[in-house]
Tab-separated table of N, CA and C in Angstrom:
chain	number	residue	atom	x	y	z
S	199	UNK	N	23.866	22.197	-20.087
S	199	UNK	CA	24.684	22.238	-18.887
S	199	UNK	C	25.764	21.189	-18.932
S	200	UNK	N	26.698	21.397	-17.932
S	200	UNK	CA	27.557	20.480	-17.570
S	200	UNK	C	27.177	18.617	-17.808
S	201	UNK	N	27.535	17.912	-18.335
S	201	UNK	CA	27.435	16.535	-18.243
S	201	UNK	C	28.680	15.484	-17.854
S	202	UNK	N	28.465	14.629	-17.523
S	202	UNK	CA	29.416	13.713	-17.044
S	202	UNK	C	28.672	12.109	-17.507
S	203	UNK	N	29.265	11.399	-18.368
S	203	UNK	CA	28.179	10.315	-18.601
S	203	UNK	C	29.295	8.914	-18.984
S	204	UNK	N	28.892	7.979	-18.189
S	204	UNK	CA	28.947	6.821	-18.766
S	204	UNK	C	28.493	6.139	-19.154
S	205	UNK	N	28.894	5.229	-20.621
S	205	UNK	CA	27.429	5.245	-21.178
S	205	UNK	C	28.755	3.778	-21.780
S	206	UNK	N	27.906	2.524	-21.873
S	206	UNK	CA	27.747	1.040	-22.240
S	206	UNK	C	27.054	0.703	-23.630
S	207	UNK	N	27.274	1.837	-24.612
S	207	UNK	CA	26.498	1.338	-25.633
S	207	UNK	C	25.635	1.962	-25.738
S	208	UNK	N	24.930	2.225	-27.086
S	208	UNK	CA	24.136	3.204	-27.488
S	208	UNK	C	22.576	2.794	-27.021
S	209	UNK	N	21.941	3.070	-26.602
S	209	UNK	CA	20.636	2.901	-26.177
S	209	UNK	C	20.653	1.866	-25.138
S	210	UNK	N	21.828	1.562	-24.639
S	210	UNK	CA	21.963	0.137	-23.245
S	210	UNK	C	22.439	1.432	-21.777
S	211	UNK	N	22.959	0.414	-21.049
S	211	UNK	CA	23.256	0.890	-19.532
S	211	UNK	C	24.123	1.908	-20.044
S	212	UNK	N	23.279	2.978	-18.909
S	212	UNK	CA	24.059	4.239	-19.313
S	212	UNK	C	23.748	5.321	-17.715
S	213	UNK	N	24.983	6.427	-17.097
S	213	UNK	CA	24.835	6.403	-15.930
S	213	UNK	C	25.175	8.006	-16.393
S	214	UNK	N	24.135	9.063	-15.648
S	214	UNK	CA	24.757	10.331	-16.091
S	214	UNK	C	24.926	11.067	-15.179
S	215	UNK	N	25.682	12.234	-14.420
S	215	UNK	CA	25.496	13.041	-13.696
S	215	UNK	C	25.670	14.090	-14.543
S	216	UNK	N	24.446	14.870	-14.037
S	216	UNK	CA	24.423	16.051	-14.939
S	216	UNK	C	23.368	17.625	-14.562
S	217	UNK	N	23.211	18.346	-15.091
S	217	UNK	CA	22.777	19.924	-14.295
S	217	UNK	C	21.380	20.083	-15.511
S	218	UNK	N	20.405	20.102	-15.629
S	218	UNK	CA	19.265	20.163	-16.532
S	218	UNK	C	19.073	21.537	-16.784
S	219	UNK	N	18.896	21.828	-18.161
S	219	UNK	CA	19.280	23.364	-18.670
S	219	UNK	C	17.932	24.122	-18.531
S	220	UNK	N	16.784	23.020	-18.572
S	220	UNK	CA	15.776	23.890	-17.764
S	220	UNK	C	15.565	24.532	-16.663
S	221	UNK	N	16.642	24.396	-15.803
S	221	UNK	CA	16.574	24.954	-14.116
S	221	UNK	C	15.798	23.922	-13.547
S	222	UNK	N	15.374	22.687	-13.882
S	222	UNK	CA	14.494	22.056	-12.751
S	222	UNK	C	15.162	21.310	-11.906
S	223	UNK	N	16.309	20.683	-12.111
S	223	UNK	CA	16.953	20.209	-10.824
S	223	UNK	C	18.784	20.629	-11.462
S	224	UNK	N	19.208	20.940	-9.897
S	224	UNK	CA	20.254	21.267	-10.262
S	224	UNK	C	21.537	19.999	-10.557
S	225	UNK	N	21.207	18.601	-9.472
S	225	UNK	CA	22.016	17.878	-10.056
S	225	UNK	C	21.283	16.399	-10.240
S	226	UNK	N	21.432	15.599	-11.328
S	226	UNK	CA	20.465	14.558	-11.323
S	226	UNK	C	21.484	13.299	-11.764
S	227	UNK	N	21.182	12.005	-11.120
S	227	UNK	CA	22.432	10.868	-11.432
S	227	UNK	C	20.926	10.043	-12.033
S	228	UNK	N	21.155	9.433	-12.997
S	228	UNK	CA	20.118	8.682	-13.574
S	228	UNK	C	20.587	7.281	-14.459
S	229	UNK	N	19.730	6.652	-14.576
S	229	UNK	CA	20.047	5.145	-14.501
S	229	UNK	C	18.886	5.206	-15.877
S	230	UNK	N	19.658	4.625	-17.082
S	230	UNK	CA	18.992	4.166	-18.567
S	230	UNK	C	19.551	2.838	-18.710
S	231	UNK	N	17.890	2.220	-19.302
S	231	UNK	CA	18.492	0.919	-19.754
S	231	UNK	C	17.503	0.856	-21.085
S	232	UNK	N	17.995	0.284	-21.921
S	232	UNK	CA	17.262	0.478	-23.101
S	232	UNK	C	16.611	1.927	-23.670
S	233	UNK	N	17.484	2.821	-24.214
S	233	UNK	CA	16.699	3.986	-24.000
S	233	UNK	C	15.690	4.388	-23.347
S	234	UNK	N	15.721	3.783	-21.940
S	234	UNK	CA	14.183	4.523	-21.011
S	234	UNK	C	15.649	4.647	-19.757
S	235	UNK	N	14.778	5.533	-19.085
S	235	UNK	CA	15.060	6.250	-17.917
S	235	UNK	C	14.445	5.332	-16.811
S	236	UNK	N	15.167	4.424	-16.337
S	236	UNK	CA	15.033	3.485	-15.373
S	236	UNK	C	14.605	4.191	-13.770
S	237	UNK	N	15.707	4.802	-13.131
S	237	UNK	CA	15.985	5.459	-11.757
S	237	UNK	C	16.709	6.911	-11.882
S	238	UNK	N	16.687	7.637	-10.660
S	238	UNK	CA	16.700	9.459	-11.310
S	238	UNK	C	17.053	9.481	-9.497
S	239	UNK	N	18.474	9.880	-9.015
S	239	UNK	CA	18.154	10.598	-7.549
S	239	UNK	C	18.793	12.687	-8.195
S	240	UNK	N	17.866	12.830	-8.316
S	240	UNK	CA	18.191	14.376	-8.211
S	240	UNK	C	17.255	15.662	-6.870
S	241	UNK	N	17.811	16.841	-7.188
S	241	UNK	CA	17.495	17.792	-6.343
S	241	UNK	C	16.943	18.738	-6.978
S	242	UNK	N	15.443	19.493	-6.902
S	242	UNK	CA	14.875	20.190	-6.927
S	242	UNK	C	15.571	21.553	-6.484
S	243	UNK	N	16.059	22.484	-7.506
S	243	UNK	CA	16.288	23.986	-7.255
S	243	UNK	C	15.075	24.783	-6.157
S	244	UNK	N	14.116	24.271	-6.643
S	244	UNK	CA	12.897	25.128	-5.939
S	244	UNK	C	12.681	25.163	-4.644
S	245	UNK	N	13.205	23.722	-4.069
S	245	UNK	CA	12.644	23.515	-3.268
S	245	UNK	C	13.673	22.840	-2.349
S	246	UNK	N	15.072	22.572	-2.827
S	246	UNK	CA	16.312	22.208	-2.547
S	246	UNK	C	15.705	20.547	-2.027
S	247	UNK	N	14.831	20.013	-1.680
S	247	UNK	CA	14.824	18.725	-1.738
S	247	UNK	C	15.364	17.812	-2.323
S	248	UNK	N	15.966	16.347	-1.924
S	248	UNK	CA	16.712	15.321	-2.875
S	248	UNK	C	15.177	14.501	-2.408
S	249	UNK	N	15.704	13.976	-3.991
S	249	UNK	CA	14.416	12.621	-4.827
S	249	UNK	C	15.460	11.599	-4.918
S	250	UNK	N	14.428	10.235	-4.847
S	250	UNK	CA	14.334	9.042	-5.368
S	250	UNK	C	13.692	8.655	-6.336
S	251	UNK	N	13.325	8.065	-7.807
S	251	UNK	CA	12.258	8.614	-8.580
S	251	UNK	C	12.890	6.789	-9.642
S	252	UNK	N	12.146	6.061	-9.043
S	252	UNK	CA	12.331	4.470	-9.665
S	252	UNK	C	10.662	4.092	-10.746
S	253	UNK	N	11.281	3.800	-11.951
S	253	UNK	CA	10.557	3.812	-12.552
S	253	UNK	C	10.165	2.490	-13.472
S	254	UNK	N	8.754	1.766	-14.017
S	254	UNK	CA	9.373	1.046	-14.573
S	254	UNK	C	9.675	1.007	-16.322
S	255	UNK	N	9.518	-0.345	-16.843
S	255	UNK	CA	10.178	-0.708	-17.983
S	255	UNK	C	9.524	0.597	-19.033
S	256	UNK	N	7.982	0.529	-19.151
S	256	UNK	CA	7.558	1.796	-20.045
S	256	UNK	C	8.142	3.067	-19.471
S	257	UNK	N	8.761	3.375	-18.222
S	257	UNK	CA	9.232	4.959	-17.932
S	257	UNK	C	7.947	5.435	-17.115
S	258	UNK	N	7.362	4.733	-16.757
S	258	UNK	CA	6.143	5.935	-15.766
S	258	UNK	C	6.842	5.308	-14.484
S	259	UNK	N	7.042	6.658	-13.481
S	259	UNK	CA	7.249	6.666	-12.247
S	259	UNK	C	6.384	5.662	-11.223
S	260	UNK	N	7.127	4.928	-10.467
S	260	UNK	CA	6.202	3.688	-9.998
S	260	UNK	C	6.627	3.838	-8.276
S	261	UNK	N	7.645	4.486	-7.907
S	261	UNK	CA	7.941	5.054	-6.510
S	261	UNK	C	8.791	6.439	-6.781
S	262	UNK	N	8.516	6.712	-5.271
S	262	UNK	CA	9.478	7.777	-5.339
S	262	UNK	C	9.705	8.442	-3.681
S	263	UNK	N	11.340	8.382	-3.514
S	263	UNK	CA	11.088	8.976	-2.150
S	263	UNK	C	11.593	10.321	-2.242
S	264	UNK	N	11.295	11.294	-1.289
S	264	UNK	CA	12.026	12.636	-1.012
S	264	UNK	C	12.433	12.349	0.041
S	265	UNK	N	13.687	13.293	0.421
S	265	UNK	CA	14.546	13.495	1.532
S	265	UNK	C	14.407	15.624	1.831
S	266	UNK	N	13.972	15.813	2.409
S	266	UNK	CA	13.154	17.434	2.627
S	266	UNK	C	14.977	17.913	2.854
S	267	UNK	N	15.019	19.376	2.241
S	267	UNK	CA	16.136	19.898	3.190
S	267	UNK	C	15.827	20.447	4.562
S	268	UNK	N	14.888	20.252	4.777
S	268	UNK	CA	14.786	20.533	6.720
S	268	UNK	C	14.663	19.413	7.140
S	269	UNK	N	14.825	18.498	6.685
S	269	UNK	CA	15.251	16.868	7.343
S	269	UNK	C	14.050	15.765	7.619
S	270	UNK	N	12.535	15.998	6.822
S	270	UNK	CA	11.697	14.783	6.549
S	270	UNK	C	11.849	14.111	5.359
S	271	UNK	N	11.303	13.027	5.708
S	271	UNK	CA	11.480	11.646	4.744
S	271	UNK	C	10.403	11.434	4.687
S	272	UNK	N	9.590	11.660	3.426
S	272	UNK	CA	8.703	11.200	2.579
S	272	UNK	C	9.011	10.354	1.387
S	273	UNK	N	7.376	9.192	1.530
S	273	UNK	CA	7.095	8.099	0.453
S	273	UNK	C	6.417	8.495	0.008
S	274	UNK	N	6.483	8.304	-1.823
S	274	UNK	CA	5.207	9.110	-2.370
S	274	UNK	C	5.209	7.760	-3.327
S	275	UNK	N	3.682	8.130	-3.736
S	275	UNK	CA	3.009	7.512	-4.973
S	275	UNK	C	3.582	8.074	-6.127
S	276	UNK	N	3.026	7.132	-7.555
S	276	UNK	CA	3.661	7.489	-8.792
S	276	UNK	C	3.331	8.906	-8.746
S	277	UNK	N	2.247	9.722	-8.331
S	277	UNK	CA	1.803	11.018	-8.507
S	277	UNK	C	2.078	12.212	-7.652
S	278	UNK	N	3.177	11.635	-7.043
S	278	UNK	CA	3.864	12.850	-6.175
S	278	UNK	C	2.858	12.651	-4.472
S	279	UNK	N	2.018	11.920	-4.395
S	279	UNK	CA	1.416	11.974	-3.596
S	279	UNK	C	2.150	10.965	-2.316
S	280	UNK	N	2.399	11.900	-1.181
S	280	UNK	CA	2.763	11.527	0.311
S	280	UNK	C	2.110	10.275	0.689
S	281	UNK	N	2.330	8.697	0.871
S	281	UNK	CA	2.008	7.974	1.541
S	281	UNK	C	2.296	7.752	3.039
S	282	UNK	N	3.858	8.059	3.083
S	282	UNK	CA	4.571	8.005	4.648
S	282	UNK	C	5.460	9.025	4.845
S	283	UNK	N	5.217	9.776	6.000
S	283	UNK	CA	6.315	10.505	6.264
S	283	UNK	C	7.071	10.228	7.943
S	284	UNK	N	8.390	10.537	7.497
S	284	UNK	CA	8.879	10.568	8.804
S	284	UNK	C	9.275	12.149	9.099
S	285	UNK	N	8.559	12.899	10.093
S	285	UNK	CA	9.213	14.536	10.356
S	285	UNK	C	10.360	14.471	11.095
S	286	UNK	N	10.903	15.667	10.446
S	286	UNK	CA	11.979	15.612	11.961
S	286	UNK	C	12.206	15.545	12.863
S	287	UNK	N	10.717	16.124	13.670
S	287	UNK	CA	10.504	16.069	15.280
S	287	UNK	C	10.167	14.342	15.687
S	288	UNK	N	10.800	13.352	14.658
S	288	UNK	CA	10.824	11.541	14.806
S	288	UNK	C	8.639	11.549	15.020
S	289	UNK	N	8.144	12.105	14.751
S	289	UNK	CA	6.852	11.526	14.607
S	289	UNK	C	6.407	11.456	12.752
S	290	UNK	N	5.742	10.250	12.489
S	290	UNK	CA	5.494	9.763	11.531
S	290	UNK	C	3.753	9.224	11.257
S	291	UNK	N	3.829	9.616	9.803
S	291	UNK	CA	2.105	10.107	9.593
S	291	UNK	C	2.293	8.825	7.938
S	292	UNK	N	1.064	8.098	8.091
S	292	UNK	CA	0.959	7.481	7.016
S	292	UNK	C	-0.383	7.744	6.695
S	293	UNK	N	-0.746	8.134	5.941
S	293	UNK	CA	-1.689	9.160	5.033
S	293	UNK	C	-2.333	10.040	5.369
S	294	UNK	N	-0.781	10.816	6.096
S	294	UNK	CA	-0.882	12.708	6.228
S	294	UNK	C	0.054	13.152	6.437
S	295	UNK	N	0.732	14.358	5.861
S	295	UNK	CA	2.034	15.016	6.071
S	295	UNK	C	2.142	16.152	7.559
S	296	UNK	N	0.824	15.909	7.952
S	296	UNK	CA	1.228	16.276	9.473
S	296	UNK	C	0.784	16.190	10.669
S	297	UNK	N	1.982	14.323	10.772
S	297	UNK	CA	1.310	13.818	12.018
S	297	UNK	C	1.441	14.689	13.766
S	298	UNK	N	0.141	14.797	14.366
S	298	UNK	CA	0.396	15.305	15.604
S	298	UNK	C	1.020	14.263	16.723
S	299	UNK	N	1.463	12.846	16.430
S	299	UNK	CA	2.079	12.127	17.324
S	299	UNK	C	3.036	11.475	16.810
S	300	UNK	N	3.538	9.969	17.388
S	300	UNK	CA	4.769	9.629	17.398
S	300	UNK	C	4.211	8.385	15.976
S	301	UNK	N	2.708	8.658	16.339
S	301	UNK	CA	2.171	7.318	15.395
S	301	UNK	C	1.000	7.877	14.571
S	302	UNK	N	0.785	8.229	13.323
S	302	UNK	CA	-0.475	9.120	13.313
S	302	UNK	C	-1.394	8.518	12.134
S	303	UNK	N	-2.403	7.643	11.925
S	303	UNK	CA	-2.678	6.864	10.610
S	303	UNK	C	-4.299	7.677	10.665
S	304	UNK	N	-4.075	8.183	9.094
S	304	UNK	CA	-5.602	9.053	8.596
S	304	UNK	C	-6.074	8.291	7.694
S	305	UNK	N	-7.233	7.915	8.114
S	305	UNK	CA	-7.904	7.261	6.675
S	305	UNK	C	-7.402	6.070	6.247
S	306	UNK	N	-7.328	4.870	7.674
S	306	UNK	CA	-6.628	3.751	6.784
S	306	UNK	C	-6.822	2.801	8.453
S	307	UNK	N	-6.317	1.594	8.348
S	307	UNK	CA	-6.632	1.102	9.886
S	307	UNK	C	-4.994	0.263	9.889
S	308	UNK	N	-5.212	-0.070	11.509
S	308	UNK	CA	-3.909	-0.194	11.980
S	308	UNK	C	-3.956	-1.937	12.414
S	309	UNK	N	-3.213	-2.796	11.560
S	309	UNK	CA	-3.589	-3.918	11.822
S	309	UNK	C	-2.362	-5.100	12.740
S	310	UNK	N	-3.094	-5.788	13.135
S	310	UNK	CA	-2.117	-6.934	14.112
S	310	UNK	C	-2.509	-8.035	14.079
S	311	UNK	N	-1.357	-8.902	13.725
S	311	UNK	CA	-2.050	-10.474	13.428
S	311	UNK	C	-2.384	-11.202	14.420
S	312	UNK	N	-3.220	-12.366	14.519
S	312	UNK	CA	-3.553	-12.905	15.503
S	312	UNK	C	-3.119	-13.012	16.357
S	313	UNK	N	-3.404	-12.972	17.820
S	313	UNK	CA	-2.501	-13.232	19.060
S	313	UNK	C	-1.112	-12.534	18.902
S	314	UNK	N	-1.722	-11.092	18.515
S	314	UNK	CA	-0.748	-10.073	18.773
S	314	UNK	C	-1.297	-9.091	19.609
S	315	UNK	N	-0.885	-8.504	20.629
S	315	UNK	CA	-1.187	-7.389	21.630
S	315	UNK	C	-1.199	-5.651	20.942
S	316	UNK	N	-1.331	-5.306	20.986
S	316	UNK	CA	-1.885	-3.750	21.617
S	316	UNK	C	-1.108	-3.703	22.585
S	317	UNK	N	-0.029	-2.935	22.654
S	317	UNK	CA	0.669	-2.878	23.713
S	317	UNK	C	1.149	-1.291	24.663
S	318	UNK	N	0.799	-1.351	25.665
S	318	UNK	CA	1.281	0.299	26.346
S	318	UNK	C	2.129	0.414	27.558
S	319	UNK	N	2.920	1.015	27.791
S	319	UNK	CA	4.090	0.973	29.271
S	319	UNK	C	3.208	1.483	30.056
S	320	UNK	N	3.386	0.581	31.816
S	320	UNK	CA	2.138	1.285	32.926
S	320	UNK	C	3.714	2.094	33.163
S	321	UNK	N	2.889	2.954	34.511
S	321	UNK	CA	3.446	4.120	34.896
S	321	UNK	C	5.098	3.482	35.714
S	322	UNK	N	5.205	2.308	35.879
S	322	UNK	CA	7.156	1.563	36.022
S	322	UNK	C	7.589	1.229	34.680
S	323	UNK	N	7.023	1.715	33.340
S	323	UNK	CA	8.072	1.334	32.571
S	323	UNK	C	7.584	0.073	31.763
S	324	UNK	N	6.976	-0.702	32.293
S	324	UNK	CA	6.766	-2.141	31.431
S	324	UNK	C	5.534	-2.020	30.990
S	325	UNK	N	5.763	-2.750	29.522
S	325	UNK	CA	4.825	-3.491	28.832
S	325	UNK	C	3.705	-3.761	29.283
S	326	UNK	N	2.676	-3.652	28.837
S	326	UNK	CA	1.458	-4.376	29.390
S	326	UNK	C	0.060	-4.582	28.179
S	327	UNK	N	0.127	-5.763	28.100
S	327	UNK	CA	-0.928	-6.152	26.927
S	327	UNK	C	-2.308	-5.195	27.275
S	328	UNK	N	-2.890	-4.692	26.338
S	328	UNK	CA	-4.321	-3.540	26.584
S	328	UNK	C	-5.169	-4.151	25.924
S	329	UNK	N	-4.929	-4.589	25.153
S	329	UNK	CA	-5.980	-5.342	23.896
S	329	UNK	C	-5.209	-5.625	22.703
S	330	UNK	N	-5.976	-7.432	23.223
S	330	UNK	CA	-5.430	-8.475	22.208
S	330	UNK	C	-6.684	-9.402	21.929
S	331	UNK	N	-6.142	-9.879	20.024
S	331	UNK	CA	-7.446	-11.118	19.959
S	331	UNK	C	-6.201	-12.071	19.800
S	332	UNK	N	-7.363	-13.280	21.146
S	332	UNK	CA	-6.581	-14.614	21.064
S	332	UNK	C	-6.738	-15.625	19.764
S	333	UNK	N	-6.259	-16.799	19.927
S	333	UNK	CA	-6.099	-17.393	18.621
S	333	UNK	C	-7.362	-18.183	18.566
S	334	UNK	N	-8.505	-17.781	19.702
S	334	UNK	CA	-9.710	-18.628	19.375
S	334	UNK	C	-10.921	-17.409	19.014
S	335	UNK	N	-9.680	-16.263	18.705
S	335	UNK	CA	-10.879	-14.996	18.069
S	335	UNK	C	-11.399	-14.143	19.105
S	336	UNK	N	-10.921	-14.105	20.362
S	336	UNK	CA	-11.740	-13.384	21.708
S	336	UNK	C	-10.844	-12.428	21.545
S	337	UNK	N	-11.786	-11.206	21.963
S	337	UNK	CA	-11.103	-10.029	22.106
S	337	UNK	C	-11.097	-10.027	23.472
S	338	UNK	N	-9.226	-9.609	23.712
S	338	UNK	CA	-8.722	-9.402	25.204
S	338	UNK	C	-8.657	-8.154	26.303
S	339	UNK	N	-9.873	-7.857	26.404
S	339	UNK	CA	-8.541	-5.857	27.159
S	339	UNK	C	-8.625	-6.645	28.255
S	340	UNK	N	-7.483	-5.790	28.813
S	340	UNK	CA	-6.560	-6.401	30.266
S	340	UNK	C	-5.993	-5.062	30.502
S	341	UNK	N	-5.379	-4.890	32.190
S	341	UNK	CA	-4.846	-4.100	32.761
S	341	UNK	C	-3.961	-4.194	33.342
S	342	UNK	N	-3.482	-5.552	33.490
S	342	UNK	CA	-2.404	-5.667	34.079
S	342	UNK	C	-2.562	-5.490	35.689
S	343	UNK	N	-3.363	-5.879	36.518
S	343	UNK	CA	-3.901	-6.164	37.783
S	343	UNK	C	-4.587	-4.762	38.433
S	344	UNK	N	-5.594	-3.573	37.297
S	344	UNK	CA	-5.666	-2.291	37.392
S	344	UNK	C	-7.170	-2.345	37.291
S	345	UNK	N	-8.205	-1.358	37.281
S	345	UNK	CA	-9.479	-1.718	36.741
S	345	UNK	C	-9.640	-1.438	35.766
S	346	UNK	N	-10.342	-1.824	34.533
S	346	UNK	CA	-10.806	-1.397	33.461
S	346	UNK	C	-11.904	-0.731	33.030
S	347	UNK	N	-11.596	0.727	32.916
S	347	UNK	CA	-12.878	1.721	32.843
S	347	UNK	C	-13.032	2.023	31.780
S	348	UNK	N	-14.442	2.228	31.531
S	348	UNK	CA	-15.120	2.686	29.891
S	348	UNK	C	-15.051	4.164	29.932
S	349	UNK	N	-15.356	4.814	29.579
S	349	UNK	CA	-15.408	6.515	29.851
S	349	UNK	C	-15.518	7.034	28.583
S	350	UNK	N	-16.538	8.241	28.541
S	350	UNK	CA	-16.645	9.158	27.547
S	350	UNK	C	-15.854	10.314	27.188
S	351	UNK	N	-14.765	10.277	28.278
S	351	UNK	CA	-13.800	10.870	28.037
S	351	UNK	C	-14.095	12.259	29.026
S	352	UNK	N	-14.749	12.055	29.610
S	352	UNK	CA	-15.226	12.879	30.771
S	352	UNK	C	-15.149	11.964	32.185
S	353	UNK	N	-16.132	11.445	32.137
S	353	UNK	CA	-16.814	10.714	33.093
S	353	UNK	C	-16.720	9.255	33.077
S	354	UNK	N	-16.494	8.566	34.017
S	354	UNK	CA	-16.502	6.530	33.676
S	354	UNK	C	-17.610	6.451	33.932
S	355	UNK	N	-18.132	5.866	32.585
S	355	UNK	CA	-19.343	4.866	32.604
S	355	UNK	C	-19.513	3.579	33.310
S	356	UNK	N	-18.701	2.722	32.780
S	356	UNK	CA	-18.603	1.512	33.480
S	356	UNK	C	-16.882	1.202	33.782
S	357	UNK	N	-17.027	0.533	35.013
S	357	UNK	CA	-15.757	-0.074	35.726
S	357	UNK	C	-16.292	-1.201	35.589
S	358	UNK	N	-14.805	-1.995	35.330
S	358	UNK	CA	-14.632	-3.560	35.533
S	358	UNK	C	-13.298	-3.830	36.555
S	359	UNK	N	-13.989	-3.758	37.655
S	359	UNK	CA	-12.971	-4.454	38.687
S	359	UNK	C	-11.665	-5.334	38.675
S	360	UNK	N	-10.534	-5.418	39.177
S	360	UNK	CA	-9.509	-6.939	38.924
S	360	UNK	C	-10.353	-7.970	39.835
S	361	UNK	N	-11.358	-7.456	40.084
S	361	UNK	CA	-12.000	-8.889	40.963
S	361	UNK	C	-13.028	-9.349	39.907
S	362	UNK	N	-13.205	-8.857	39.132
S	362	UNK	CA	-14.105	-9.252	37.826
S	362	UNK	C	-15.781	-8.389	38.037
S	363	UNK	N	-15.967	-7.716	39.071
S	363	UNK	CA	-17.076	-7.219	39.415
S	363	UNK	C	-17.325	-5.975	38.589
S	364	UNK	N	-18.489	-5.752	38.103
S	364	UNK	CA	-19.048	-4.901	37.009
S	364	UNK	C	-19.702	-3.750	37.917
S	365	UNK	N	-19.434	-2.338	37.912
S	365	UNK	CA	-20.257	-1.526	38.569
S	365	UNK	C	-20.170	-0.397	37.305
């Protein structure tokens, strides 16, 4: 196919845009340094997707992002495998390609450093700490002057009063 190449010397920095005669991507800009294939942004015919595809010094793929042609942004592992996605509908899934919310984490935990909040808007709009550990290790839930109910998701088990009373 078609090539376009600048090239710094024989087996040194070398920059190509070019069409791969196998049909696997139709246009690919790639980055050689020392005869290895450093970085690669090309597009998949199959699937019209654009890649990111950064590799290191031996040539094995060590990241790689896609850009979807229906407009998600996926992080993948050296193995093609989805770590983060952002969908188009702005909700984002880190280890699953299809998050049902704005925040969606499978198989992994969601962490906050000390005397950092858990944070949720009450029904005016503001902030309100839900659960926090302080810097002497206590775990905080709070309501913001509301009661704090346990519930099975049916029914409240236990209430904790803003007067501090347990029923």
């Amino acid at each position: 196919g078609a090539k376009l190449e600048v090239n710094n010397g024989a087996n040194d920095t070398e920059l190509r845009l070019r069409s791969d005669a196998a049909g696997t991507y139709n246009v690919a800009l790639t980055y050689n340094e020392g005869g290895t294939e450093r970085a690669r942004v090309y597009m998949l015919t199959s699937s019209e997707d654009l890649f990111l595809a950064v590799r290191n010094a031996g040539g094995t793929v060590t990241d790689r992002m896609k850009l979807a042609r229906l407009g998600d942004l996926t992080f993948n592992d050296s193995s093609g495998n989805s770590n983060v996605i952002f969908k188009e509908d702005g909700n984002v899934g880190i280890g699953t390609t299809t998050p049902s919310s704005k925040l969606d984490i499978y198989s992994g935990s969601l962490t906050l450093s000390n005397d950092y909040a858990y944070r949720i808007n009450n029904s005016s709009g503001a902030a309100q700490n839900v659960l926090r550990l302080d810097t002497s290790n206590n775990l905080l839930l709070s309501s913001a002057g509301g009661d704090v109910r346990i519930s099975d998701g049916t029914d409240t088990n236990v209430t904790i009063l803003n007067t501090g009373n347990v029923g």
